[in-house]
Short mmCIF file of C-alpha atoms and ligand atoms in Angstrom, two decimals:
data_model
loop_
_atom_site.label_atom_id
_atom_site.label_comp_id
_atom_site.label_asym_id
_atom_site.label_seq_id
_atom_site.Cartn_x
_atom_site.Cartn_y
_atom_site.Cartn_z
CA UNK A 1 39.38 -3.35 162.70
CA UNK A 2 38.67 0.38 162.65
CA UNK A 3 40.97 3.37 161.66
CA UNK A 4 40.24 6.67 162.95
CA UNK A 5 38.70 10.29 162.10
CA UNK A 6 39.01 11.75 158.84
CA UNK A 7 41.74 13.90 160.39
CA UNK A 8 43.93 11.40 160.33
CA UNK A 9 43.45 10.35 156.71
CA UNK A 10 44.06 13.90 155.26
CA UNK A 11 48.03 13.85 155.02
CA UNK A 12 48.15 14.35 151.32
CA UNK A 13 51.10 12.62 150.15
CA UNK A 14 51.87 9.67 152.85
CA UNK A 15 51.65 6.31 151.40
CA UNK A 16 48.07 4.95 152.46
CA UNK A 17 48.58 2.16 154.36
CA UNK A 18 45.23 0.24 154.68
CA UNK A 19 45.36 1.36 158.39
CA UNK A 20 45.72 5.27 156.99
CA UNK A 21 43.79 5.91 153.42
CA UNK A 22 44.33 8.42 152.01
CA UNK A 23 42.09 11.25 150.67
CA UNK A 24 41.83 11.92 146.87
CA UNK A 25 39.75 13.57 144.41
CA UNK A 26 37.02 10.10 144.77
CA UNK A 27 36.92 9.92 148.04
CA UNK A 28 39.80 8.24 150.06
CA UNK A 29 42.21 5.50 148.84
CA UNK A 30 43.84 2.46 150.26
CA UNK A 31 47.46 0.74 149.08
CA UNK A 32 47.70 -2.69 150.26
CA UNK A 33 50.68 -4.91 149.96
CA UNK A 34 50.84 -8.24 150.52
CA UNK A 35 53.36 -8.98 153.43
CA UNK A 36 53.40 -13.49 150.98
CA UNK A 37 54.71 -10.52 148.01
CA UNK A 38 51.16 -12.34 146.35
CA UNK A 39 47.70 -13.07 146.70
CA UNK A 40 45.69 -16.26 147.32
CA UNK A 41 43.03 -16.32 143.84
CA UNK A 42 40.38 -16.51 146.34
CA UNK A 43 41.78 -13.40 148.40
CA UNK A 44 41.62 -11.23 145.06
CA UNK A 45 38.16 -12.15 144.72
CA UNK A 46 37.03 -11.20 147.94
CA UNK A 47 39.00 -8.04 148.39
CA UNK A 48 37.74 -7.04 144.27
CA UNK A 49 33.58 -7.98 146.83
CA UNK A 50 34.60 -5.97 149.05
CA UNK A 51 35.50 -2.93 146.77
CA UNK A 52 32.33 -3.56 144.88
CA UNK A 53 30.56 -3.24 148.49
CA UNK A 54 32.14 -0.04 149.88
CA UNK A 55 34.51 1.93 147.75
CA UNK A 56 33.26 3.39 144.13
CA UNK A 57 34.57 -0.33 142.59
CA UNK A 58 37.80 1.04 140.76
CA UNK A 59 41.16 -1.14 141.49
CA UNK A 60 44.19 -0.02 140.67
CA UNK A 61 48.01 -1.66 140.40
CA UNK A 62 50.40 1.13 140.60
CA UNK A 63 53.98 1.34 139.05
CA UNK A 64 55.49 0.13 142.38
CA UNK A 65 53.01 -2.73 142.16
CA UNK A 66 51.23 -1.78 145.59
CA UNK A 67 47.64 -2.52 145.40
CA UNK A 68 44.81 0.02 145.25
CA UNK A 69 40.58 0.71 146.89
CA UNK A 70 39.54 4.18 145.18
CA UNK A 71 35.53 5.76 146.99
CA UNK A 72 36.16 4.72 150.32
CA UNK A 73 34.18 6.76 152.82
CA UNK A 74 35.90 6.68 156.56
CA UNK A 75 33.75 4.22 158.23
CA UNK A 76 33.38 1.70 154.01
CA UNK A 77 37.46 2.18 154.94
CA UNK A 78 37.27 0.75 158.63
CA UNK A 79 35.35 -2.06 157.27
CA UNK A 80 37.10 -2.79 153.76
CA UNK A 81 40.06 -3.81 156.80
CA UNK A 82 38.30 -5.83 158.63
CA UNK A 83 37.70 -8.04 155.73
CA UNK A 84 41.03 -8.05 154.67
CA UNK A 85 41.59 -8.96 158.27
CA UNK A 86 39.06 -11.60 157.76
CA UNK A 87 40.17 -12.67 154.69
CA UNK A 88 43.76 -13.42 156.43
CA UNK A 89 45.77 -11.52 154.03
CA UNK A 90 48.31 -9.98 156.13
CA UNK A 91 49.80 -6.68 155.56
CA UNK A 92 52.98 -5.33 155.26
CA UNK A 93 53.69 -2.30 157.37
CA UNK A 94 56.69 0.16 158.10
CA UNK A 95 59.79 0.56 155.86
CA UNK A 96 58.96 -1.37 152.93
CA UNK A 97 61.45 -3.62 151.60
CA UNK A 98 60.83 -4.47 148.45
CA UNK A 99 62.22 -7.57 146.47
CA UNK A 100 60.94 -8.96 142.33
CA UNK A 101 57.65 -10.29 141.61
CA UNK A 102 59.42 -13.22 140.65
CA UNK A 103 61.63 -13.22 143.55
CA UNK A 104 62.72 -17.05 145.03
CA UNK A 105 60.91 -18.25 142.00
CA UNK A 106 63.00 -17.58 138.95
CA UNK A 107 65.48 -20.41 138.32
CA UNK A 108 67.49 -16.79 136.60
CA UNK A 109 68.41 -15.01 140.09
CA UNK A 110 71.21 -14.18 140.78
CA UNK A 111 69.54 -15.27 144.45
CA UNK A 112 66.66 -15.21 146.54
CA UNK A 113 66.36 -11.93 147.74
CA UNK A 114 64.02 -12.10 150.22
CA UNK A 115 66.32 -13.72 153.26
CA UNK A 116 67.74 -10.17 152.70
CA UNK A 117 64.78 -8.09 152.13
CA UNK A 118 63.53 -10.00 155.56
CA UNK A 119 66.35 -9.28 157.40
CA UNK A 120 66.88 -5.39 155.92
CA UNK A 121 63.05 -5.02 157.15
CA UNK A 122 64.62 -6.02 161.27
CA UNK A 123 67.85 -4.72 161.28
CA UNK A 124 65.62 -0.78 160.27
CA UNK A 125 62.53 -2.60 162.97
CA UNK A 126 65.21 -3.16 165.07
CA UNK A 127 67.29 0.32 165.67
CA UNK A 128 63.96 1.82 165.40
CA UNK A 129 63.66 3.92 162.44
CA UNK A 130 60.33 3.86 160.92
CA UNK A 131 58.22 6.41 163.28
CA UNK A 132 61.46 8.93 162.40
CA UNK A 133 62.22 8.42 158.69
CA UNK A 134 59.37 9.06 155.94
CA UNK A 135 56.29 7.61 154.70
CA UNK A 136 57.89 7.31 151.07
CA UNK A 137 61.32 6.42 152.76
CA UNK A 138 61.97 2.91 151.15
CA UNK A 139 64.45 -0.41 150.69
CA UNK A 140 64.68 -2.32 147.03
CA UNK A 141 66.03 -5.89 147.33
CA UNK A 142 66.75 -8.16 143.71
CA UNK A 143 67.49 -11.09 143.60
CA UNK A 144 68.13 -10.00 138.87
CA UNK A 145 67.08 -12.55 137.17
CA UNK A 146 63.45 -12.34 134.19
CA UNK A 147 62.00 -9.53 135.90
CA UNK A 148 64.29 -6.44 137.92
CA UNK A 149 64.06 -4.12 139.72
CA UNK A 150 65.67 -1.19 138.34
CA UNK A 151 62.61 0.47 136.52
CA UNK A 152 61.38 1.42 140.54
CA UNK A 153 63.18 4.37 142.41
CA UNK A 154 64.44 3.81 146.62
CA UNK A 155 65.92 5.69 149.18
CA UNK A 156 68.58 2.25 149.11
CA UNK A 157 69.23 -0.61 146.54
CA UNK A 158 70.90 -3.71 147.29
CA UNK A 159 70.68 -5.72 143.89
CA UNK A 160 72.55 -8.61 143.33
CA UNK A 161 75.96 -9.64 141.68
CA UNK A 162 77.98 -12.65 140.88
CA UNK A 163 81.84 -11.46 141.77
CA UNK A 164 83.57 -14.27 141.58
CA UNK A 165 81.55 -17.56 142.10
CA UNK A 166 80.48 -15.34 145.16
CA UNK A 167 76.91 -14.38 145.74
CA UNK A 168 77.52 -9.90 146.19
CA UNK A 169 75.32 -6.53 146.99
CA UNK A 170 75.64 -4.02 145.45
CA UNK A 171 74.99 -1.75 147.25
CA UNK A 172 73.71 2.33 146.03
CA UNK A 173 71.36 5.22 147.19
CA UNK A 174 68.28 6.91 146.08
CA UNK A 175 67.10 6.64 142.35
CA UNK A 176 66.33 3.55 140.06
CA UNK A 177 69.09 0.83 138.93
CA UNK A 178 69.36 3.98 136.02
CA UNK A 179 70.50 6.90 137.90
CA UNK A 180 71.19 5.78 141.71
CA UNK A 181 74.64 6.64 143.82
CA UNK A 182 76.99 2.74 143.96
CA UNK A 183 78.91 2.69 147.44
CA UNK A 184 79.74 -0.43 147.66
CA UNK A 185 79.29 -3.75 146.38
CA UNK A 186 79.91 -6.39 149.63
CA UNK A 187 78.03 -9.94 151.36
CA UNK A 188 73.90 -9.72 152.82
CA UNK A 189 74.89 -8.95 156.44
CA UNK A 190 77.61 -6.15 155.16
CA UNK A 191 74.49 -4.94 152.55
CA UNK A 192 72.21 -4.97 156.04
CA UNK A 193 75.10 -2.81 158.16
CA UNK A 194 75.09 -0.02 154.99
CA UNK A 195 71.38 -0.32 154.01
CA UNK A 196 70.74 0.77 158.16
CA UNK A 197 72.81 3.24 158.64
CA UNK A 198 72.07 4.39 155.43
CA UNK A 199 68.29 4.94 156.71
CA UNK A 200 69.70 6.79 160.40
CA UNK A 201 71.45 9.23 158.68
CA UNK A 202 68.32 9.84 157.03
CA UNK A 203 66.37 10.00 160.26
CA UNK A 204 68.43 12.28 161.54
CA UNK A 205 67.81 14.42 159.29
CA UNK A 206 63.88 14.54 160.21
CA UNK A 207 61.00 12.93 158.22
CA UNK A 208 60.96 14.11 155.10
CA UNK A 209 64.41 13.38 154.85
CA UNK A 210 65.27 10.75 151.04
CA UNK A 211 69.07 9.27 150.62
CA UNK A 212 68.57 12.67 148.44
CA UNK A 213 69.91 14.34 151.48
CA UNK A 214 72.83 12.17 152.65
CA UNK A 215 75.55 14.75 151.58
CA UNK A 216 78.77 13.97 150.00
CA UNK A 217 81.15 13.22 153.15
CA UNK A 218 78.16 10.70 154.51
CA UNK A 219 77.72 9.03 151.85
CA UNK A 220 82.01 8.60 150.73
CA UNK A 221 81.46 6.68 154.92
CA UNK A 222 79.11 4.98 154.00
CA UNK A 223 81.09 3.56 150.98
CA UNK A 224 83.64 3.29 153.61
CA UNK A 225 81.77 1.87 155.87
CA UNK A 226 82.41 -1.68 156.20
CA UNK A 227 86.56 -1.68 156.74
CA UNK A 228 85.47 0.02 159.54
CA UNK A 229 82.90 -0.75 161.86
CA UNK A 230 82.10 -4.03 162.41
CA UNK A 231 78.56 -4.74 161.54
CA UNK A 232 77.99 -5.70 164.90
CA UNK A 233 79.12 -3.09 166.51
CA UNK A 234 77.22 -0.85 164.26
CA UNK A 235 73.85 -1.15 165.95
CA UNK A 236 75.25 1.34 168.88
CA UNK A 237 77.75 4.34 167.08
CA UNK A 238 75.55 7.25 166.26
CA UNK A 239 75.03 8.44 162.75
CA UNK A 240 77.25 11.97 163.22
CA UNK A 241 79.74 10.15 164.64
CA UNK A 242 80.00 7.19 162.02
CA UNK A 243 79.40 9.86 159.23
CA UNK A 244 82.90 11.52 160.64
CA UNK A 245 85.05 8.32 162.52
CA UNK A 246 84.56 5.61 159.00
CA UNK A 247 85.19 8.85 156.53
CA UNK A 248 88.36 8.38 155.87
CA UNK A 249 89.97 8.94 153.27
CA UNK A 250 92.42 5.33 152.81
CA UNK A 251 88.65 4.23 152.03
CA UNK A 252 89.38 2.21 148.27
CA UNK A 253 85.68 2.95 147.18
CA UNK A 254 85.15 6.74 149.05
CA UNK A 255 85.87 9.20 147.43
CA UNK A 256 85.17 12.58 147.53
CA UNK A 257 86.04 16.03 145.20
CA UNK A 258 89.26 17.74 145.97
CA UNK A 259 88.29 21.47 147.08
CA UNK A 260 85.50 19.47 149.37
CA UNK A 261 84.37 20.67 153.54
CA UNK A 262 84.05 18.30 155.56
CA UNK A 263 81.92 19.63 158.41
CA UNK A 264 83.52 22.23 160.10
CA UNK A 265 84.68 23.58 157.31
CA UNK A 266 87.99 21.55 157.03
CA UNK A 267 88.99 20.51 153.45
CA UNK A 268 89.37 16.47 152.87
CA UNK A 269 92.13 14.56 152.30
CA UNK A 270 92.30 14.69 148.49
CA UNK A 271 90.93 12.21 146.50
CA UNK A 272 90.95 11.73 142.68
CA UNK A 273 86.71 10.93 141.75
CA UNK A 274 83.62 12.04 143.68
CA UNK A 275 81.42 9.06 144.58
CA UNK A 276 77.56 10.08 142.47
CA UNK A 277 77.89 8.60 140.12
CA UNK A 278 75.20 5.63 139.30
CA UNK A 279 74.32 3.02 140.08
CA UNK A 280 75.64 1.21 136.44
CA UNK A 281 79.20 3.31 135.89
CA UNK A 282 79.28 0.10 135.17
CA UNK A 283 82.47 -0.15 137.96
CA UNK A 284 81.71 -3.43 139.02
CA UNK A 285 79.88 -5.11 136.24
CA UNK A 286 81.49 -2.80 133.91
CA UNK A 287 78.07 -2.85 131.59
CA UNK A 288 75.00 -0.53 130.81
CA UNK A 289 71.95 -1.85 131.85
CA UNK A 290 69.59 -3.37 129.10
CA UNK A 291 65.17 -1.04 129.02
CA UNK A 292 63.31 -3.39 132.24
CA UNK A 293 61.36 -6.08 130.71
CA UNK A 294 57.65 -5.31 131.30
CA UNK A 295 56.06 -8.01 133.38
CA UNK A 296 53.62 -8.37 130.35
CA UNK A 297 53.98 -11.40 128.57
CA UNK A 298 55.10 -15.22 129.91
CA UNK A 299 57.21 -16.18 131.82
CA UNK A 300 59.38 -19.21 132.33
CA UNK A 301 59.67 -20.65 135.51
CA UNK A 302 61.03 -24.16 134.75
CA UNK A 303 58.50 -25.65 136.89
CA UNK A 304 56.23 -24.06 135.53
CA UNK A 305 54.89 -20.61 134.29
CA UNK A 306 53.96 -16.83 134.94
CA UNK A 307 51.81 -15.21 133.59
CA UNK A 308 52.17 -10.90 133.68
CA UNK A 309 48.97 -8.97 133.08
CA UNK A 310 48.16 -5.64 132.71
CA UNK A 311 46.05 -2.72 133.54
CA UNK A 312 45.21 -0.42 131.55
CA UNK A 313 47.18 2.71 132.87
CA UNK A 314 46.96 1.10 135.77
CA UNK A 315 43.16 0.80 136.56
CA UNK A 316 40.26 -1.18 136.16
CA UNK A 317 36.85 -1.75 137.72
CA UNK A 318 36.35 -5.10 140.65
CA UNK A 319 33.81 -6.75 138.14
CA UNK A 320 36.07 -7.73 135.00
CA UNK A 321 38.80 -8.05 137.75
CA UNK A 322 36.83 -10.41 139.83
CA UNK A 323 35.76 -12.36 136.39
CA UNK A 324 39.83 -12.57 135.78
CA UNK A 325 40.95 -13.75 139.00
CA UNK A 326 37.72 -16.74 138.79
CA UNK A 327 39.03 -17.82 136.25
CA UNK A 328 42.63 -18.44 136.56
CA UNK A 329 41.52 -19.90 140.46
CA UNK A 330 39.35 -22.60 138.15
CA UNK A 331 42.19 -22.77 135.73
CA UNK A 332 44.42 -23.97 138.39
CA UNK A 333 46.63 -20.06 139.06
CA UNK A 334 47.71 -20.85 143.35
CA UNK A 335 48.93 -17.82 143.34
CA UNK A 336 48.41 -13.62 141.75
CA UNK A 337 51.60 -11.60 142.30
CA UNK A 338 50.82 -7.63 142.49
CA UNK A 339 54.34 -6.73 139.11
CA UNK A 340 56.25 -3.33 139.31
CA UNK A 341 54.67 -1.59 136.43
CA UNK A 342 50.87 -2.02 136.66
CA UNK A 343 50.92 -5.65 136.57
CA UNK A 344 49.98 -9.12 138.23
CA UNK A 345 51.82 -12.23 137.49
CA UNK A 346 49.96 -15.38 137.80
CA UNK A 347 50.78 -18.66 139.06
CA UNK A 348 50.71 -21.48 138.51
CA UNK A 349 49.11 -22.23 135.04
CA UNK A 350 49.93 -24.32 132.88
CA UNK A 351 51.53 -23.06 129.32
CA UNK A 352 47.52 -23.84 127.84
CA UNK A 353 46.24 -23.11 130.73
CA UNK A 354 48.16 -19.46 130.53
CA UNK A 355 46.24 -18.86 126.94
CA UNK A 356 43.78 -19.54 127.84
CA UNK A 357 43.41 -16.62 130.57
CA UNK A 358 45.41 -14.44 128.31
CA UNK A 359 42.12 -15.07 125.53
CA UNK A 360 39.85 -13.68 128.67
CA UNK A 361 41.91 -10.72 130.10
CA UNK A 362 41.94 -9.54 126.41
CA UNK A 363 38.61 -9.88 126.66
CA UNK A 364 37.90 -8.27 129.41
CA UNK A 365 40.37 -5.70 128.57
CA UNK A 366 42.76 -6.19 129.93
CA UNK A 367 46.54 -5.55 129.22
CA UNK A 368 47.70 -8.11 127.12
CA UNK A 369 51.07 -7.44 125.21
CA UNK A 370 53.91 -5.82 126.73
CA UNK A 371 53.86 -3.40 122.92
CA UNK A 372 50.45 -2.41 123.63
CA UNK A 373 49.86 1.13 123.58
CA UNK A 374 48.18 1.89 125.59
CA UNK A 375 51.66 0.94 128.19
CA UNK A 376 53.15 3.73 126.09
CA UNK A 377 50.94 6.39 127.83
CA UNK A 378 50.65 7.48 131.29
CA UNK A 379 47.00 8.08 132.43
CA UNK A 380 45.30 9.57 135.71
CA UNK A 381 41.92 9.00 136.59
CA UNK A 382 40.71 12.53 135.95
CA UNK A 383 37.21 13.10 135.90
CA UNK A 384 34.68 11.76 136.28
CA UNK A 385 36.41 9.59 139.73
CA UNK A 386 39.53 12.50 141.18
CA UNK A 387 37.28 15.67 142.09
CA UNK A 388 39.93 17.51 140.85
CA UNK A 389 40.11 16.33 137.77
CA UNK A 390 38.95 18.54 134.19
CA UNK A 391 38.95 15.99 131.51
CA UNK A 392 38.38 12.33 130.75
CA UNK A 393 41.59 10.81 130.84
CA UNK A 394 40.84 7.67 130.93
CA UNK A 395 38.24 8.02 128.13
CA UNK A 396 40.70 10.28 126.08
CA UNK A 397 43.94 7.85 126.88
CA UNK A 398 41.49 4.90 125.74
CA UNK A 399 40.90 6.99 122.31
CA UNK A 400 44.06 7.74 121.77
CA UNK A 401 45.77 3.89 122.11
CA UNK A 402 43.08 2.81 119.10
CA UNK A 403 42.91 5.53 116.93
CA UNK A 404 46.58 6.76 116.60
CA UNK A 405 47.99 3.72 118.12
CA UNK A 406 51.64 3.87 114.74
CA UNK A 407 52.21 7.04 117.31
CA UNK A 408 53.69 5.14 120.28
CA UNK A 409 57.37 2.52 119.30
CA UNK A 410 59.68 2.57 122.30
CA UNK A 411 61.25 5.94 122.06
CA UNK A 412 57.64 8.35 122.80
CA UNK A 413 55.80 9.02 126.29
CA UNK A 414 51.80 10.58 126.76
CA UNK A 415 50.71 11.86 129.95
CA UNK A 416 47.08 12.84 130.03
CA UNK A 417 46.36 14.15 132.92
CA UNK A 418 43.37 15.68 134.52
CA UNK A 419 44.85 18.44 136.34
CA UNK A 420 47.79 20.25 136.35
CA UNK A 421 49.47 18.27 139.06
CA UNK A 422 50.49 15.18 137.31
CA UNK A 423 49.55 12.90 139.81
CA UNK A 424 50.43 9.87 136.89
CA UNK A 425 53.29 11.46 136.34
CA UNK A 426 55.12 14.07 137.78
CA UNK A 427 58.16 14.29 135.27
CA UNK A 428 58.38 15.63 131.04
CA UNK A 429 56.73 13.66 129.11
CA UNK A 430 57.29 13.83 125.70
CA UNK A 431 53.83 15.35 124.76
CA UNK A 432 51.33 16.48 127.36
CA UNK A 433 48.04 16.68 127.61
CA UNK A 434 46.33 18.54 130.49
CA UNK A 435 42.59 19.22 132.13
CA UNK A 436 42.64 23.21 133.25
CA UNK A 437 39.64 25.55 132.87
CA UNK A 438 41.12 26.58 129.27
CA UNK A 439 40.54 22.53 127.98
CA UNK A 440 42.50 19.67 126.78
CA UNK A 441 45.78 22.08 126.89
CA UNK A 442 48.84 20.23 125.00
CA UNK A 443 52.83 20.86 126.92
CA UNK A 444 55.42 19.58 124.21
CA UNK A 445 57.77 18.39 126.29
CA UNK A 446 57.80 19.05 129.75
CA UNK A 447 55.41 18.33 132.40
CA UNK A 448 51.31 18.10 133.59
CA UNK A 449 53.03 21.82 135.57
CA UNK A 450 53.78 23.83 132.08
CA UNK A 451 51.80 26.63 130.36
CA UNK A 452 50.02 24.62 127.50
CA UNK A 453 51.35 25.85 124.19
CA UNK A 454 46.90 25.21 123.02
CA UNK A 455 43.64 23.75 123.12
CA UNK A 456 41.26 22.02 122.30
CA UNK A 457 38.16 21.23 124.30
CA UNK A 458 38.29 18.49 126.69
CA UNK A 459 35.99 16.27 125.02
CA UNK A 460 38.32 16.08 121.90
CA UNK A 461 41.13 15.81 122.49
CA UNK A 462 41.88 12.27 121.18
CA UNK A 463 41.14 14.43 117.97
CA UNK A 464 44.14 16.95 118.30
CA UNK A 465 46.68 13.52 118.63
CA UNK A 466 44.51 12.16 116.12
CA UNK A 467 46.95 15.40 113.18
CA UNK A 468 50.13 14.97 115.13
CA UNK A 469 49.61 11.47 114.84
CA UNK A 470 49.14 11.59 111.57
CA UNK A 471 51.69 14.30 110.45
CA UNK A 472 54.04 12.00 112.09
CA UNK A 473 53.44 9.69 109.98
CA UNK A 474 53.29 11.54 106.49
CA UNK A 475 57.19 13.67 107.62
CA UNK A 476 58.98 10.08 108.88
CA UNK A 477 62.27 9.61 108.19
CA UNK A 478 62.99 6.40 107.03
CA UNK A 479 63.97 4.89 111.27
CA UNK A 480 62.91 7.93 112.81
CA UNK A 481 61.40 7.76 116.12
CA UNK A 482 57.93 9.32 116.67
CA UNK A 483 60.14 11.17 119.96
CA UNK A 484 62.99 12.20 117.08
CA UNK A 485 60.44 12.77 114.68
CA UNK A 486 58.37 15.46 117.41
CA UNK A 487 61.74 17.74 117.49
CA UNK A 488 62.73 18.09 113.48
CA UNK A 489 58.93 19.67 113.68
CA UNK A 490 58.71 21.81 116.54
CA UNK A 491 57.34 22.83 119.31
CA UNK A 492 55.39 25.32 117.56
CA UNK A 493 54.32 22.96 114.71
CA UNK A 494 53.02 20.46 117.27
CA UNK A 495 50.27 22.62 118.95
CA UNK A 496 49.14 24.12 115.57
CA UNK A 497 48.33 20.28 114.65
CA UNK A 498 46.86 19.91 117.81
CA UNK A 499 44.90 22.55 118.25
CA UNK A 500 43.08 22.94 114.42
CA UNK A 501 42.56 19.33 113.33
S1 LIG B 601 46.66 15.00 138.22
FE1 LIG B 601 44.73 12.93 137.61
S2 LIG B 601 43.81 12.41 140.05
FE2 LIG B 601 45.91 13.99 140.22
S3 LIG B 601 44.32 15.54 141.57
FE3 LIG B 601 44.44 16.06 139.08
S4 LIG B 601 43.43 15.38 138.33
FE4 LIG B 601 42.93 14.07 140.12
#
């Protein structure tokens, strides 16, 4: 397999499937998701060897659970692709339809999500939507259980729920489990059809569109869809027609504001409530969602165990990863799954073999505890891996994690960004350290794009954070979280602590 020329690679912001690597600060990056959900240990060993041969030897597992290999040249990316083929690893193509990392093997899951995921993927393909949707459009099919997909954002989410002894699927759009808009709770066929209908509407809006761009009226029509459109006729209905004809004030689900206008300016019928409520508004389940469980640790699968091991800040050199996969193979692991939350799940191990692998992983520098402070820090590759980087993000992060570990209770997020682009954490963080021409800037309660309140030399940023940690240690009231204490100290004081320590 040969990949295309340099220009074909350079589309920033695109998801780099294996055949379309992305240009980054440290050469090309390829991202791959095995179709089968997991990799044989021997395949992961082979991938690590390829990464060492052709890339800069840095491998990553992303927050969404994709594997990335960095630092490739165009020729080398082609060779890598050929080797992935030779290893027999079939990689996912088309619109990503993602299931949880324990899909189909977790006795606690409500339903195996894989059949519905397969059907939804095939229906999206059959509807000709793959080429019409942008590369970041995705669908999540979540069967529930010990490791949910709650923290993973998607355009369409299908989540298994139990209702009066039956399994139904809660359909929501645009966000993670906390922020998505709930449309409807229906059976598997209807869930698949609503997913396809929603993606048709997105495709109509162009390749930059997502379900978050759909209008309230479109959402209302999707929510009432199954009442008016038998699944068998769905593929024949254009999104525009469907949008108009299936909207009905009589829908038990679709609700819009009384003043909302429908297309063409006519006022809609009087309906009481906006549909723009979170998936977790509790309409079907009546409960709030707990914080998703970390994939790091031991999971009982009834017939066996899964051991979750994290990559510090989502990345690891290929050599220690290769060693870990080799040991897993020796200990009897049959499959290694990629898990959202920057982790690998090792299947097929006994409890004692899991303990051995965990000890080796820890010695090799992997994350083996869900409360490891490194899981609370977002850090991009920075220098030297990324040409845009101004500070050595990972080295700073390692120092802070080991020297200021007590700063990191569950309330606090620290983001260390090589430049203002903020690749590792686009949102706000309690503390952000960002590299620019003045050194390592500190942003309090903002993003990497904000103007820093204070600076230190890049090599010395960790000491500034140690100063903040020491102040929190002294000032904290009993029971007060680190984040609450930071708020009480105030941004000016925090910036001063960072600067002068
Ligand atoms: S944020 Fe980090 S990874 Fe992204 S461009 Fe800047 S230095 Fe590179």
